[in-house]
mmCIF file of C-alpha atoms in Angstrom:
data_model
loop_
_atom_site.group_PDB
_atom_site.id
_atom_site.type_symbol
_atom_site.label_atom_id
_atom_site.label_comp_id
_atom_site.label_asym_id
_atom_site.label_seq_id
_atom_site.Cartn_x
_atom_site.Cartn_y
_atom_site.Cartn_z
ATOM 1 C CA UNK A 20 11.277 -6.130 6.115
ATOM 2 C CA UNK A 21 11.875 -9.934 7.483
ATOM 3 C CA UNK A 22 10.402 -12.460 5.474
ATOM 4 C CA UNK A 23 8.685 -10.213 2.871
ATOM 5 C CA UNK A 24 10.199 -11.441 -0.483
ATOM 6 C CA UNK A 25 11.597 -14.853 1.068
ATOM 7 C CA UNK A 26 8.637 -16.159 2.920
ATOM 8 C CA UNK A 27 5.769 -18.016 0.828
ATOM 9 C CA UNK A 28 2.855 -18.543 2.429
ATOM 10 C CA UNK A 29 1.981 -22.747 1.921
ATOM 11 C CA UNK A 30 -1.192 -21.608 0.189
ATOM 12 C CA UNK A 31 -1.248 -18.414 -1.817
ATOM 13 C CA UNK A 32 -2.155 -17.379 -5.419
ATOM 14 C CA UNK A 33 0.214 -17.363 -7.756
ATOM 15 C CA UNK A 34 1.459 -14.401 -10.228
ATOM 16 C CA UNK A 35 -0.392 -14.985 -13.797
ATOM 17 C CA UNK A 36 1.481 -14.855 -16.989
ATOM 18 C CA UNK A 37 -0.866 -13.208 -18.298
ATOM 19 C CA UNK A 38 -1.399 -10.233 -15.943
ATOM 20 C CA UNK A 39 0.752 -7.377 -16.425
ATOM 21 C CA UNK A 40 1.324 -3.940 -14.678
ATOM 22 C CA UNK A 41 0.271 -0.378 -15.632
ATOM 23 C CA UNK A 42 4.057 0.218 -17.445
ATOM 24 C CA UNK A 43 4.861 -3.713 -18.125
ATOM 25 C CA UNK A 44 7.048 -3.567 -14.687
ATOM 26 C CA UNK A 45 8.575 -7.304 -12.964
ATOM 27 C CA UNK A 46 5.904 -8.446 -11.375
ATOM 28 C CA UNK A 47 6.586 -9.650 -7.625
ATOM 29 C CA UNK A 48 6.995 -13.801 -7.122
ATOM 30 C CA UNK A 49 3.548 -13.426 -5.841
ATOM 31 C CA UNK A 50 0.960 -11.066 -6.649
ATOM 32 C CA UNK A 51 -1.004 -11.972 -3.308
ATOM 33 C CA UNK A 52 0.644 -13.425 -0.142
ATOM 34 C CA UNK A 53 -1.553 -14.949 2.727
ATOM 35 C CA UNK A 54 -0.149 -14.068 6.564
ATOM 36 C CA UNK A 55 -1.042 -17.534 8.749
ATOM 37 C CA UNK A 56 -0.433 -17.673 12.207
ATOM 38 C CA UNK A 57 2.949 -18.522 12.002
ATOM 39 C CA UNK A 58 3.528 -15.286 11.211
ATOM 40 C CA UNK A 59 1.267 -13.183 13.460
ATOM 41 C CA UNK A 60 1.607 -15.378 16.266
ATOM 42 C CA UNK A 61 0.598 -13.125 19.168
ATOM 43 C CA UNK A 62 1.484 -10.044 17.681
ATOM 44 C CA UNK A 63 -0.703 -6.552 17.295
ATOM 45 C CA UNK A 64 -1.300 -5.831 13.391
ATOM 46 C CA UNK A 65 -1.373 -2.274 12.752
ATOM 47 C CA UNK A 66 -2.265 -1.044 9.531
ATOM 48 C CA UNK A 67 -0.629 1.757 8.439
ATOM 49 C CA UNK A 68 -1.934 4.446 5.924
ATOM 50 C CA UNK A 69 0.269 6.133 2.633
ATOM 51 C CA UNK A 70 3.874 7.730 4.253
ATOM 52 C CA UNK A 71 4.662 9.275 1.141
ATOM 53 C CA UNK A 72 8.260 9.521 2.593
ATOM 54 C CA UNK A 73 7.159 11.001 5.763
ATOM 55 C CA UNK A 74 9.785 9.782 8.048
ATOM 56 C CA UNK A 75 9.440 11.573 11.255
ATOM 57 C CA UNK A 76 5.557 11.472 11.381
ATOM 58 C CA UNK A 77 6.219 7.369 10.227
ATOM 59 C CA UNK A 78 8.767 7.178 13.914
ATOM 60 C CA UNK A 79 5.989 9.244 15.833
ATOM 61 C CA UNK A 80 2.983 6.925 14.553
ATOM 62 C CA UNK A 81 5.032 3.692 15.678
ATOM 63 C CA UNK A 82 6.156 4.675 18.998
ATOM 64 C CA UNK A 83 2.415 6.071 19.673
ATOM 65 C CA UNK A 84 1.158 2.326 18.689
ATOM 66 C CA UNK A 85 3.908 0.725 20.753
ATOM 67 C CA UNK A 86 2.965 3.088 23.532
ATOM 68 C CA UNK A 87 -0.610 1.565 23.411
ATOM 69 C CA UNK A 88 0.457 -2.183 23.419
ATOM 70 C CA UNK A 89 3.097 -2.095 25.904
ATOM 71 C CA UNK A 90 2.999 -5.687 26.350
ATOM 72 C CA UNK A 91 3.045 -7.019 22.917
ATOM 73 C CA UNK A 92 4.406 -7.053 19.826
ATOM 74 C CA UNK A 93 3.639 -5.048 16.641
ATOM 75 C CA UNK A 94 3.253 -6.297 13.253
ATOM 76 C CA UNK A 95 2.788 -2.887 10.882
ATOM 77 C CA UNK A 96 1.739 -3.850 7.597
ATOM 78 C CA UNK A 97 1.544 -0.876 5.251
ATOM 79 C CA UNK A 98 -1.292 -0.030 2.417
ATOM 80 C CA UNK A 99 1.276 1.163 0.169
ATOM 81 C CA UNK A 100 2.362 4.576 -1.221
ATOM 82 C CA UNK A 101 5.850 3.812 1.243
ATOM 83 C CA UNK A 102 7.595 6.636 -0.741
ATOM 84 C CA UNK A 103 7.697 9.846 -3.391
ATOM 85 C CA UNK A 104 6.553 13.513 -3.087
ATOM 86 C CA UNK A 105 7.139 13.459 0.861
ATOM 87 C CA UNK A 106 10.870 14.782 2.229
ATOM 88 C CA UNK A 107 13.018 11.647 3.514
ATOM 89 C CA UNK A 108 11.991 8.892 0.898
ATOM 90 C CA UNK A 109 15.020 7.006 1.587
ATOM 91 C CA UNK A 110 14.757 6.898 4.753
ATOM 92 C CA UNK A 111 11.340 5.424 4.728
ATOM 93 C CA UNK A 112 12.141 2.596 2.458
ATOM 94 C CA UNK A 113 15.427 1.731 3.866
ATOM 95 C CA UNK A 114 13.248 2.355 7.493
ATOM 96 C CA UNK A 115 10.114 -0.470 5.989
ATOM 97 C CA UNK A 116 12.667 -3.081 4.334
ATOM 98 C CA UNK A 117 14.366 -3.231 7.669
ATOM 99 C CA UNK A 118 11.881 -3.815 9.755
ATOM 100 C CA UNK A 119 9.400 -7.084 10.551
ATOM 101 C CA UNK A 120 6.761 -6.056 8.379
ATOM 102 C CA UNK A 121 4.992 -6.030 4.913
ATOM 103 C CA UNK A 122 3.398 -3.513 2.879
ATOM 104 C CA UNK A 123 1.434 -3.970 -0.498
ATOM 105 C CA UNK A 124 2.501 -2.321 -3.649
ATOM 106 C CA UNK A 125 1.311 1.337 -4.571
ATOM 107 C CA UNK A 126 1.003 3.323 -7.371
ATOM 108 C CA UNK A 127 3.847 5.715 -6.198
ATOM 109 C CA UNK A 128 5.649 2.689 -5.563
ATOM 110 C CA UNK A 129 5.525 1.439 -8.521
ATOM 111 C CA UNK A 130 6.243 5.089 -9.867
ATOM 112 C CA UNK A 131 9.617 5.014 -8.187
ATOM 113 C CA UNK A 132 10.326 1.581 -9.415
ATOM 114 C CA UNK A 133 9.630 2.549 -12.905
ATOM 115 C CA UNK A 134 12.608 5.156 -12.853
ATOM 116 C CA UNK A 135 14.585 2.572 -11.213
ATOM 117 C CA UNK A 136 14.491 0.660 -13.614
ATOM 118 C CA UNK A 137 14.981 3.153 -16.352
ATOM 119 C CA UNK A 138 18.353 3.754 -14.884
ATOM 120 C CA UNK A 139 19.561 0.270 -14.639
ATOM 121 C CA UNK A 140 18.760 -1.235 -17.878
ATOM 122 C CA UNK A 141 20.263 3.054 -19.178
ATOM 123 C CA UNK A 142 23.237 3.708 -17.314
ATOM 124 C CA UNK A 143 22.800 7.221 -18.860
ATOM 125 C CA UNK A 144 19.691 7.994 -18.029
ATOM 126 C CA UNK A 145 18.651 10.948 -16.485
ATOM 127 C CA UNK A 146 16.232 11.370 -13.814
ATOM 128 C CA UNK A 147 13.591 13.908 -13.456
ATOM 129 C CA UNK A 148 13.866 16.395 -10.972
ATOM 130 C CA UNK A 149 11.425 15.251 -8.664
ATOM 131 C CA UNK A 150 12.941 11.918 -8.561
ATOM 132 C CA UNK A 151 16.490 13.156 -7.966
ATOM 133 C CA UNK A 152 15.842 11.546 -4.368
ATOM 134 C CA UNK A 153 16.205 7.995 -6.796
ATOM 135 C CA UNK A 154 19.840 8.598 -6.839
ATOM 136 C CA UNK A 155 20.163 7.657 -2.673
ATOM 137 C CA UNK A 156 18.274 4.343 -3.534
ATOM 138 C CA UNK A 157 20.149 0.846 -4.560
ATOM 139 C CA UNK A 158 19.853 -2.100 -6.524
ATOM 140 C CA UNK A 159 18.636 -3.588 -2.792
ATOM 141 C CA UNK A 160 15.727 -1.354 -2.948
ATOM 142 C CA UNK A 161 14.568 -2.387 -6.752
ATOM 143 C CA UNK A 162 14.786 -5.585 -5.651
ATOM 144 C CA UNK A 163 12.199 -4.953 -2.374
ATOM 145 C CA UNK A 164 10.042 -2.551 -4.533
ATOM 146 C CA UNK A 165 9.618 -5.406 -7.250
ATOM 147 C CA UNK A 166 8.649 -8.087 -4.402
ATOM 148 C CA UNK A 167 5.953 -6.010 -2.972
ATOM 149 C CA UNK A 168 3.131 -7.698 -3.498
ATOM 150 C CA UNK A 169 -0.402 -6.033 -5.114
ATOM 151 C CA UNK A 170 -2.764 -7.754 -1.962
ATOM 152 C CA UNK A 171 -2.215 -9.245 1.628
ATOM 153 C CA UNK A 172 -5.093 -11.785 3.015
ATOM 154 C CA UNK A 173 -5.052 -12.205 6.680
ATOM 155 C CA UNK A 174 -7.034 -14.504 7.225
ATOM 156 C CA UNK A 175 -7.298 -14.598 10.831
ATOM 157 C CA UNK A 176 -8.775 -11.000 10.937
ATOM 158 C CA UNK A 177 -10.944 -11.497 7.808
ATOM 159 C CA UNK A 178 -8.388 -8.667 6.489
ATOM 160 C CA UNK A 179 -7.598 -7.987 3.142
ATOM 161 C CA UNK A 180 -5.034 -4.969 2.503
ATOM 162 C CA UNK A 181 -4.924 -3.548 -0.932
ATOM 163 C CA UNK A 182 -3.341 0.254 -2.184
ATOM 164 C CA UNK A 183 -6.147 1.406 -4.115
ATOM 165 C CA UNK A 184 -8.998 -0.709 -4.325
ATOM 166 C CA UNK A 185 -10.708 -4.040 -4.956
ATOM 167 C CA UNK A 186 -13.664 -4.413 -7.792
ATOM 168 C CA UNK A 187 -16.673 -6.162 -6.418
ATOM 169 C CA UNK A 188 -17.609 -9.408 -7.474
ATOM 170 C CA UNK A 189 -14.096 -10.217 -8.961
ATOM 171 C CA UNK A 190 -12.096 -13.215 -7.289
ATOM 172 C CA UNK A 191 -8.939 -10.947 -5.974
ATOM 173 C CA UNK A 192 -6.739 -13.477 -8.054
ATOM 174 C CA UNK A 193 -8.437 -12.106 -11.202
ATOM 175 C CA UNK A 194 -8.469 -8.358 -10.719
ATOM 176 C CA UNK A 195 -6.501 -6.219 -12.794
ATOM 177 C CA UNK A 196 -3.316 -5.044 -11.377
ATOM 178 C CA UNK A 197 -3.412 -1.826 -12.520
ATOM 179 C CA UNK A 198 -7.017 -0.795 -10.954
ATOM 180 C CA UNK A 199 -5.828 -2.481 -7.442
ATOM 181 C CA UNK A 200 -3.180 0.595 -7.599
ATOM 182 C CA UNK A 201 -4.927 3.309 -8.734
ATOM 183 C CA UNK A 202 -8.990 3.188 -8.329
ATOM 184 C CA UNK A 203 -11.289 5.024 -6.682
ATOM 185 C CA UNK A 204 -14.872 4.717 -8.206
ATOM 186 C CA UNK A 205 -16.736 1.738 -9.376
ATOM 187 C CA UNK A 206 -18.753 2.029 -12.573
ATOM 188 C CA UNK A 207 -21.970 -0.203 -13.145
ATOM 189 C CA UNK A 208 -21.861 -2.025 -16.726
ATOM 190 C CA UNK A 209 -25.153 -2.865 -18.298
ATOM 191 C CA UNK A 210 -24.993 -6.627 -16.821
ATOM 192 C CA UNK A 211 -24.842 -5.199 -13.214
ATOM 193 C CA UNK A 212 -21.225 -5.905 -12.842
ATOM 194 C CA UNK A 213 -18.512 -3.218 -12.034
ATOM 195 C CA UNK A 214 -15.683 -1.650 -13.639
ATOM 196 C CA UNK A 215 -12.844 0.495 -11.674
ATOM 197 C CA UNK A 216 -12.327 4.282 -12.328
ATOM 198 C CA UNK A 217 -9.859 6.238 -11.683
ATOM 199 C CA UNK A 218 -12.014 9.227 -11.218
ATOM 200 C CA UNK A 219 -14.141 10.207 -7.767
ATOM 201 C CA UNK A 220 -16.076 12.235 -10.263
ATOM 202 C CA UNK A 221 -17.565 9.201 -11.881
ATOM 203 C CA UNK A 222 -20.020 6.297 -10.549
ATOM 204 C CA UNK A 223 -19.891 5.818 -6.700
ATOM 205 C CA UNK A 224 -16.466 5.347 -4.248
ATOM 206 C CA UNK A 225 -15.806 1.285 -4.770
ATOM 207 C CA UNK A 226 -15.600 0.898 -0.846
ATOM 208 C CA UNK A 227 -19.018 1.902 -0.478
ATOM 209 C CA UNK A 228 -19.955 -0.859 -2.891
ATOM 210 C CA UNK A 229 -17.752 -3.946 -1.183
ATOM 211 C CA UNK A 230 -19.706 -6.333 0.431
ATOM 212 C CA UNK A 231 -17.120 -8.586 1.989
ATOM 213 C CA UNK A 232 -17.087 -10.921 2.847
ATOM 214 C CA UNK A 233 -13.196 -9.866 3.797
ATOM 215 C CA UNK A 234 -12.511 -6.724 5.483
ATOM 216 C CA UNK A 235 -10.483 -4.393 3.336
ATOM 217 C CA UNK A 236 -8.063 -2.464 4.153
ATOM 218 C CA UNK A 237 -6.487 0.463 1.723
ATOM 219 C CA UNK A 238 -4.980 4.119 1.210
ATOM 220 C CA UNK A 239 -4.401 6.134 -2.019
ATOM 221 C CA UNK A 240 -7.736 8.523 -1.414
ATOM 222 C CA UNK A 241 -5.748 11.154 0.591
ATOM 223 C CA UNK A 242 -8.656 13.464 -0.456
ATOM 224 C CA UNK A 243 -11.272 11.966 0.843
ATOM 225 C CA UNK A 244 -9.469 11.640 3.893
ATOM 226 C CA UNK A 245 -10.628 8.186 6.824
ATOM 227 C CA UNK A 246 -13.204 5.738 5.417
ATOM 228 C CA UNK A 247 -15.376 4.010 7.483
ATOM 229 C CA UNK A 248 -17.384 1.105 5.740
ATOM 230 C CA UNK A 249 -18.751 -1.662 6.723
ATOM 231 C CA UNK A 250 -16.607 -3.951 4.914
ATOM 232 C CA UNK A 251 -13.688 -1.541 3.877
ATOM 233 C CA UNK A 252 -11.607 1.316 6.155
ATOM 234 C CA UNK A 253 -9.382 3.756 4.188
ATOM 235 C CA UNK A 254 -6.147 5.090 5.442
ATOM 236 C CA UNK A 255 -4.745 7.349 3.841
ATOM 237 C CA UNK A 256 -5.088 10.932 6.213
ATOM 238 C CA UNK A 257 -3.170 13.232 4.007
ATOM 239 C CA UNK A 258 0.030 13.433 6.365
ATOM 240 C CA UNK A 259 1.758 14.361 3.245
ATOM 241 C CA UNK A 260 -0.753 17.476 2.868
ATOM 242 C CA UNK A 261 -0.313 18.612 6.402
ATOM 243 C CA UNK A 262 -3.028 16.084 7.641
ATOM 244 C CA UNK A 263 -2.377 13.009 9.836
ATOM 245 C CA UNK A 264 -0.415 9.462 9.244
ATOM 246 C CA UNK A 265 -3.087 7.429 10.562
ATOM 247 C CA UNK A 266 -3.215 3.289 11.579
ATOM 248 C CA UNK A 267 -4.937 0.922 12.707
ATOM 249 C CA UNK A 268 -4.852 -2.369 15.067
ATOM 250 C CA UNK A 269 -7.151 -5.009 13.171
ATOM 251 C CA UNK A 270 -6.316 -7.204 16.193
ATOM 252 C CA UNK A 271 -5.755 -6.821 19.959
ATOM 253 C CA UNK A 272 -6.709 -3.251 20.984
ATOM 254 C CA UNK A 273 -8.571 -2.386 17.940
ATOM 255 C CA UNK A 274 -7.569 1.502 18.397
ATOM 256 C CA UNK A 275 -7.062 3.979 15.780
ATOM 257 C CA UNK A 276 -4.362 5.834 15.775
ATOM 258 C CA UNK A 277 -2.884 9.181 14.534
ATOM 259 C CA UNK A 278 -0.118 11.500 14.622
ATOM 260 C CA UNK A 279 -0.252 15.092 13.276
ATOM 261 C CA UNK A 280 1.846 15.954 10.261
ATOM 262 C CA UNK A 281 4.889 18.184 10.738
ATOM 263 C CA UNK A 282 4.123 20.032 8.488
ATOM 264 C CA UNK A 283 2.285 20.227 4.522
ATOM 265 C CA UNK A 284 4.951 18.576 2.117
ATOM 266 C CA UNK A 285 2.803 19.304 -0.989
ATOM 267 C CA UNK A 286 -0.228 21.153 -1.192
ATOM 268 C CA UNK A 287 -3.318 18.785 -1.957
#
């Protein structure tokens, strides 16, 4: 993925000292990267929804978007959840770090790191099962999955892309890591103010609570399947279920785009 870890935006929020991850992981150089025009130029950004390691359905949904924009070119950017649980992993990642793109951190992501980086600082250690697929991964890869960072600001779309979620009335700067990964709800505290939840169960979906003014883009919610918003649109279609791998130009076009799965991976 050109550019991801090496390019810094000339004005972007830096990673705090004082912020940590869910399992105390490296944080990337920079928690939240701006894209400026040098980077988009004239290109078509198309937001992509969670993989999950769903290679084919991943090759079907970019030549389907290329198919649409003949005459320009793409710029996928990817809500995170690149990898785990789906059937060619590897292939995705190596596929994503390859490519001109970026893609924010998820919690499946960070999952994958986490064994990782079990195994390099143990030599010995032993993977479970269902990350066996780890072993086809390289010290390349740890490196990429430590850069990705937790939000990208586009400003010229009034786009913000996050995996999980954003808490309302929080400068993005100050949210906690953790919820940005793995939220779904938004609790109201006796002062009026929010607080994330994991649960859907509990206080009200946090999209349906953002008021902008940015337009945010994000996955993770496979269950609730597309969200529509008026100042956030979720992604993730369940193509790892059997669903759909679902995108989304922000820019020229403005389609929506999906491919079918080719089959359920995991059931729901």
């Amino acid at each position: 993925m050109a550019g991801l870890v090496a390019y810094i935006c000339s004005f972007i929020f830096k990673s705090s000292t004082k912020r940590s991850s869910k399992h105390n992981l490296p944080l990337p150089v920079n928690c939240h990267i701006v894209l400026d025009d040098d980077v988009i130029g004239d290109k078509s950004i198309f937001i992509i929804g969670d993989v999950h390691g769903c290679y084919d359905e991943l090759l079907d949904l970019l030549s389907l978007a290329q198919s649409v924009e003949l005459d320009r070119s793409i710029l996928p950017v990817f809500v995170g959840d690149l990898i785990n649980k789906g059937p060619k992993s590897v292939e995705v990642l190596h596929k994503i770090k390859n490519m001109d793109g970026y893609a924010v951190r998820g919690n499946h992501d960070e999952a994958v790191l986490r064994q990782l980086l079990n195994r390099r600082n143990d030599p010995d250690y032993v993977y479970p099962p269902k990350y066996n697929w780890c072993k086809g991964l390289t010290d390349s890869d740890v490196d990429f999955l430590t850069e990705l960072p937790y939000t990208i600001a586009i400003p010229a779309c009034n786009a913000l892309l996050v995996h999980a979620g954003l808490v309302p009335g929080i400068p993005v700067e100050k949210q906690n890591l953790t919820d940005m990964i793995v939220m779904r709800n938004v609790e109201r505290n006796e002062d009026g103010s929010f607080r994330a939840s994991e649960s859907r169960f509990v206080g009200k979906q946090w999209a349906s609570q953002w008021s902008g003014p940015e337009h945010v883009y994000f996955g993770h919610d496979a269950v609730r399947g597309f969200q529509d918003f008026p100042f956030a649109t979720g992604l993730d279609t369940g193509c790892l279920y059997g669903k759909e791998l679902t995108g989304v130009f922000i820019n020229g076009c403005l389609k929506r785009l999906s491919v079918k799965a080719r089959r359920a991976y995991r059931p729901p």
